[in-house]
Coordinates of C-alpha atoms in Angstrom, one line a residue:
Chain A
A60 CA 0.0 0.0 0.2
Q61 CA 1.0 3.2 -0.6
R62 CA 1.5 6.1 1.7
V63 CA 2.2 10.0 2.1
T64 CA 4.3 11.6 4.9
Q65 CA 4.7 15.5 5.8
P66 CA 6.7 15.6 9.1
E67 CA 5.8 19.1 9.3
K68 CA 1.9 19.8 9.5
L69 CA 3.6 23.9 10.7
L70 CA 6.2 25.9 9.3
S71 CA 6.4 30.0 9.4
V72 CA 9.1 31.8 7.5
F73 CA 9.6 35.2 6.7
K74 CA 9.3 36.9 4.1
G75 CA 12.1 36.4 1.3
A76 CA 14.0 33.3 3.4
P77 CA 14.0 29.9 1.1
V78 CA 10.8 28.0 2.1
E79 CA 11.3 24.0 1.4
L80 CA 8.0 21.3 2.6
K81 CA 9.0 17.9 3.4
C82 CA 7.1 14.9 1.7
N83 CA 8.5 11.7 2.0
Y84 CA 6.3 8.6 -0.1
S85 CA 6.5 5.0 0.3
Y86 CA 5.2 3.0 -2.9
S87 CA 7.5 -0.1 -5.0
G88 CA 6.8 1.0 -8.3
S89 CA 6.7 4.3 -10.0
P90 CA 3.7 6.9 -8.7
E91 CA 2.3 10.5 -10.0
L92 CA 3.5 12.6 -6.7
F93 CA 2.2 15.9 -7.1
W94 CA 1.6 18.7 -4.2
Y95 CA -2.0 20.5 -4.0
V96 CA -2.8 24.2 -1.9
Q97 CA -5.3 25.3 -0.1
Y98 CA -5.7 29.0 0.7
S99 CA -7.5 30.5 3.7
R100 CA -11.1 29.7 2.6
Q101 CA -10.6 28.7 -0.9
R102 CA -10.9 25.4 -2.4
L103 CA -8.4 22.3 -2.4
Q104 CA -5.9 23.4 -5.6
L105 CA -3.2 21.7 -7.9
L106 CA -1.0 24.3 -7.1
L107 CA 1.8 21.4 -9.2
R108 CA 2.8 18.1 -10.8
H109 CA 5.8 16.3 -10.9
I110 CA 5.8 14.9 -14.0
S111 CA 5.4 18.1 -15.8
R112 CA 9.0 19.4 -14.3
E113 CA 7.1 23.3 -13.4
S114 CA 7.9 26.1 -11.7
I115 CA 4.5 27.6 -10.6
K116 CA 4.3 30.9 -8.9
G117 CA 8.5 30.4 -7.8
F118 CA 8.0 26.5 -6.4
T119 CA 9.7 24.1 -7.4
A120 CA 10.0 20.5 -6.7
D121 CA 11.9 17.3 -7.4
L122 CA 11.5 14.0 -7.8
N123 CA 13.5 11.9 -5.9
K124 CA 12.8 7.7 -6.3
G125 CA 16.9 7.1 -4.8
E126 CA 15.3 8.9 -1.4
T127 CA 12.0 8.7 -1.9
S128 CA 11.1 12.4 -1.4
F129 CA 9.2 15.1 -3.4
H130 CA 9.5 18.5 -1.6
L131 CA 8.7 21.1 -3.0
K132 CA 10.8 24.7 -2.9
K133 CA 10.8 28.7 -3.1
P134 CA 13.6 30.3 -2.8
F135 CA 12.6 33.5 -1.5
A136 CA 8.7 33.3 0.3
Q137 CA 6.4 35.7 -0.6
E138 CA 3.3 36.7 2.7
E139 CA 0.6 35.3 -0.1
D140 CA 2.4 32.2 0.3
S141 CA 1.1 30.9 3.4
A142 CA -1.8 28.1 3.5
M143 CA -1.6 24.9 3.6
Y144 CA 0.5 22.7 1.0
Y145 CA -0.9 18.9 0.6
C146 CA 1.9 16.2 -1.4
A147 CA 0.0 14.0 -2.9
L148 CA 0.6 10.0 -5.5
K149 CA -0.8 8.5 -7.2
R150 CA -0.4 5.3 -8.6
P151 CA 0.4 4.7 -12.6
S152 CA -2.4 3.0 -13.6
G153 CA -4.6 4.5 -11.3
S154 CA -6.7 7.7 -10.3
R155 CA -7.0 7.7 -6.3
L156 CA -4.3 10.2 -5.3
T157 CA -2.9 9.3 -1.3
F158 CA -3.0 13.0 0.8
G159 CA -0.6 13.4 3.3
E160 CA -2.2 15.3 6.5
G161 CA -1.0 18.7 5.4
T162 CA 1.7 21.4 6.1
Q163 CA 0.7 24.9 7.4
L164 CA 2.6 27.1 6.2
T165 CA 2.7 31.0 7.7
V166 CA 4.6 33.2 6.4
N167 CA 5.9 36.4 9.1
P168 CA 6.1 40.2 7.1
Chain B
G139 CA -16.4 28.2 -15.9
A140 CA -18.2 26.6 -12.9
G141 CA -16.4 24.6 -11.3
V142 CA -17.4 21.9 -9.1
S143 CA -19.9 22.7 -6.6
Q144 CA -21.3 20.7 -2.7
S145 CA -24.8 21.0 -0.8
P146 CA -24.7 21.0 1.7
R147 CA -21.8 22.7 2.6
Y148 CA -23.3 22.3 6.1
K149 CA -24.9 19.7 7.6
V150 CA -25.5 18.3 11.4
A151 CA -26.9 15.8 11.9
K152 CA -28.3 13.7 15.3
R153 CA -26.3 10.2 15.5
G154 CA -28.3 7.8 14.4
Q155 CA -30.3 9.7 11.4
D156 CA -29.0 8.8 7.8
V157 CA -27.9 12.1 5.4
A158 CA -27.4 12.9 2.2
L159 CA -24.8 15.1 0.6
R160 CA -24.5 15.9 -3.4
C161 CA -22.6 16.4 -6.0
D162 CA -22.3 18.4 -9.6
P163 CA -18.8 17.8 -11.4
I164 CA -17.8 20.1 -13.4
S165 CA -20.2 19.3 -17.3
G166 CA -18.8 17.0 -19.0
H167 CA -16.2 15.4 -16.7
V168 CA -15.3 11.8 -16.3
S169 CA -14.6 11.2 -14.0
L170 CA -15.6 11.6 -10.4
F171 CA -14.0 11.0 -6.6
W172 CA -14.8 11.9 -3.0
Y173 CA -13.5 12.1 0.0
Q174 CA -13.4 12.1 3.1
Q175 CA -10.6 14.6 5.6
A176 CA -11.2 14.6 9.2
L177 CA -9.2 17.4 10.6
G178 CA -6.0 17.7 10.8
Q179 CA -5.4 15.6 8.5
G180 CA -5.2 15.2 4.5
P181 CA -8.1 13.4 2.3
E182 CA -8.6 10.1 2.3
F183 CA -10.2 8.5 -0.1
L184 CA -13.4 7.7 -0.6
T185 CA -14.7 5.9 -3.7
Y186 CA -14.6 6.7 -7.7
F187 CA -16.8 6.6 -10.5
Q188 CA -15.7 6.5 -14.5
N189 CA -19.5 7.9 -16.0
E190 CA -22.6 5.9 -14.2
A191 CA -19.8 3.3 -13.3
Q192 CA -18.7 3.3 -9.6
L193 CA -15.5 1.9 -10.0
D194 CA -13.9 1.8 -6.8
K195 CA -15.3 1.8 -3.4
S196 CA -12.7 0.4 -1.4
G197 CA -12.1 2.9 0.8
L198 CA -15.4 3.6 2.4
P199 CA -15.1 2.9 5.9
S200 CA -18.3 0.3 6.6
D201 CA -22.1 -0.5 4.5
R202 CA -23.2 2.7 6.2
F203 CA -21.1 4.2 3.2
F204 CA -23.1 3.9 -0.4
A205 CA -22.5 6.5 -3.3
E206 CA -24.1 6.2 -6.6
R207 CA -24.1 8.7 -10.7
P208 CA -26.9 6.7 -11.5
E209 CA -26.8 9.7 -15.2
G210 CA -23.6 10.1 -14.9
S211 CA -23.6 13.8 -13.6
V212 CA -24.4 14.2 -9.9
S213 CA -23.9 12.0 -7.2
T214 CA -24.9 11.6 -3.6
L215 CA -22.5 10.0 -0.8
K216 CA -25.8 8.7 1.4
I217 CA -24.6 8.2 5.1
Q218 CA -26.9 5.6 7.1
R219 CA -27.3 5.7 10.7
T220 CA -24.6 8.3 11.6
Q221 CA -21.6 8.2 14.2
Q222 CA -19.8 10.6 15.8
E223 CA -17.1 9.9 13.9
D224 CA -19.0 10.2 10.3
S225 CA -17.7 13.8 11.7
A226 CA -15.4 15.3 8.4
V227 CA -15.3 17.4 5.7
Y228 CA -16.4 15.2 2.8
L229 CA -14.8 16.7 -0.2
C230 CA -15.8 16.1 -4.0
A231 CA -13.6 15.7 -6.8
S232 CA -13.6 15.3 -10.3
S233 CA -12.2 14.9 -13.6
F234 CA -12.2 15.0 -17.4
L235 CA -9.9 12.8 -18.2
A236 CA -10.2 8.9 -16.7
G237 CA -6.3 8.5 -15.5
G238 CA -4.0 8.9 -17.1
T239 CA -0.4 11.7 -17.0
Q240 CA -1.9 14.6 -18.0
E241 CA -5.9 13.9 -15.2
T242 CA -5.9 16.4 -13.0
Q243 CA -8.3 16.3 -10.1
Y244 CA -10.8 19.6 -9.6
F245 CA -11.9 20.6 -5.7
G246 CA -15.5 21.7 -4.6
P247 CA -15.6 23.1 -1.5
G248 CA -16.6 20.3 0.7
T249 CA -19.4 19.4 2.6
R250 CA -18.5 19.8 5.9
L251 CA -20.7 17.4 8.2
L252 CA -21.0 17.2 12.2
V253 CA -22.6 14.0 13.5
L254 CA -23.4 15.4 17.4

C-alpha cells in the first residue's frame, strides 16, 4: 500500500526567506507525485505535478526516487504563499490520490 | 465556467440520522471522486466513478456509506445511521480524463458534516 508522509504540520518563515516543505512517500513502483494547495477559505487546488517539471508561483519540486522524496521548494517566500500544502501520490495505473497530512505554511512579514 | 459544487455546505446531524451529500461535477467530466477529510488530516479516498460506473469503492469505511452517480453526472454520497466518527469534511473532485498522466482533479468546496 502507498503512503505519503509530511513530517512538519506547521512551518513558519519570514518573507524573502527560502522555504522547503518536505514530503516522503512509500510505494514500490513509479508513482506520480503532486503538490496541492489550499489557501484560506478556498478550495483545494493543484499546484504542480512532478511529471511536468514546471515552476508554479516560484515553487519547484523534484522527485528523488532514491530517497523517495518530493520536497517543495521556493527560494524567496511571499506572504501570499501562506496556505495549507498537501503532497499527494497516484499510482500509474490508477486515479485515486493518496494525500499526506498537510503542512500549514505561514510566511511572516 | 462553474467549478465543482457541493451541497449542503454544512450539515448537522443527530447520531443515527441518515444524510445525503450532493456533488455537481464540472460538465463533461468523466471521473468523479469522493474523499473524507477528518480534522487535521489530509483527504482520504472513499470512492471513484467513471461515468455512471463505480469502479472503486474500497475506501468506504463501512456499509453505512453508499455512493451513486446514476446518470454519470451528479453524484450523491449517503451515510446511514450516522456516528460521531463520521464528522468530517466530505470533498468531491472531478476530472475530464479517466486516469493518465495529464489527469487533473478539480475539487469542490466540501460539505462539513457534524454528527452530534
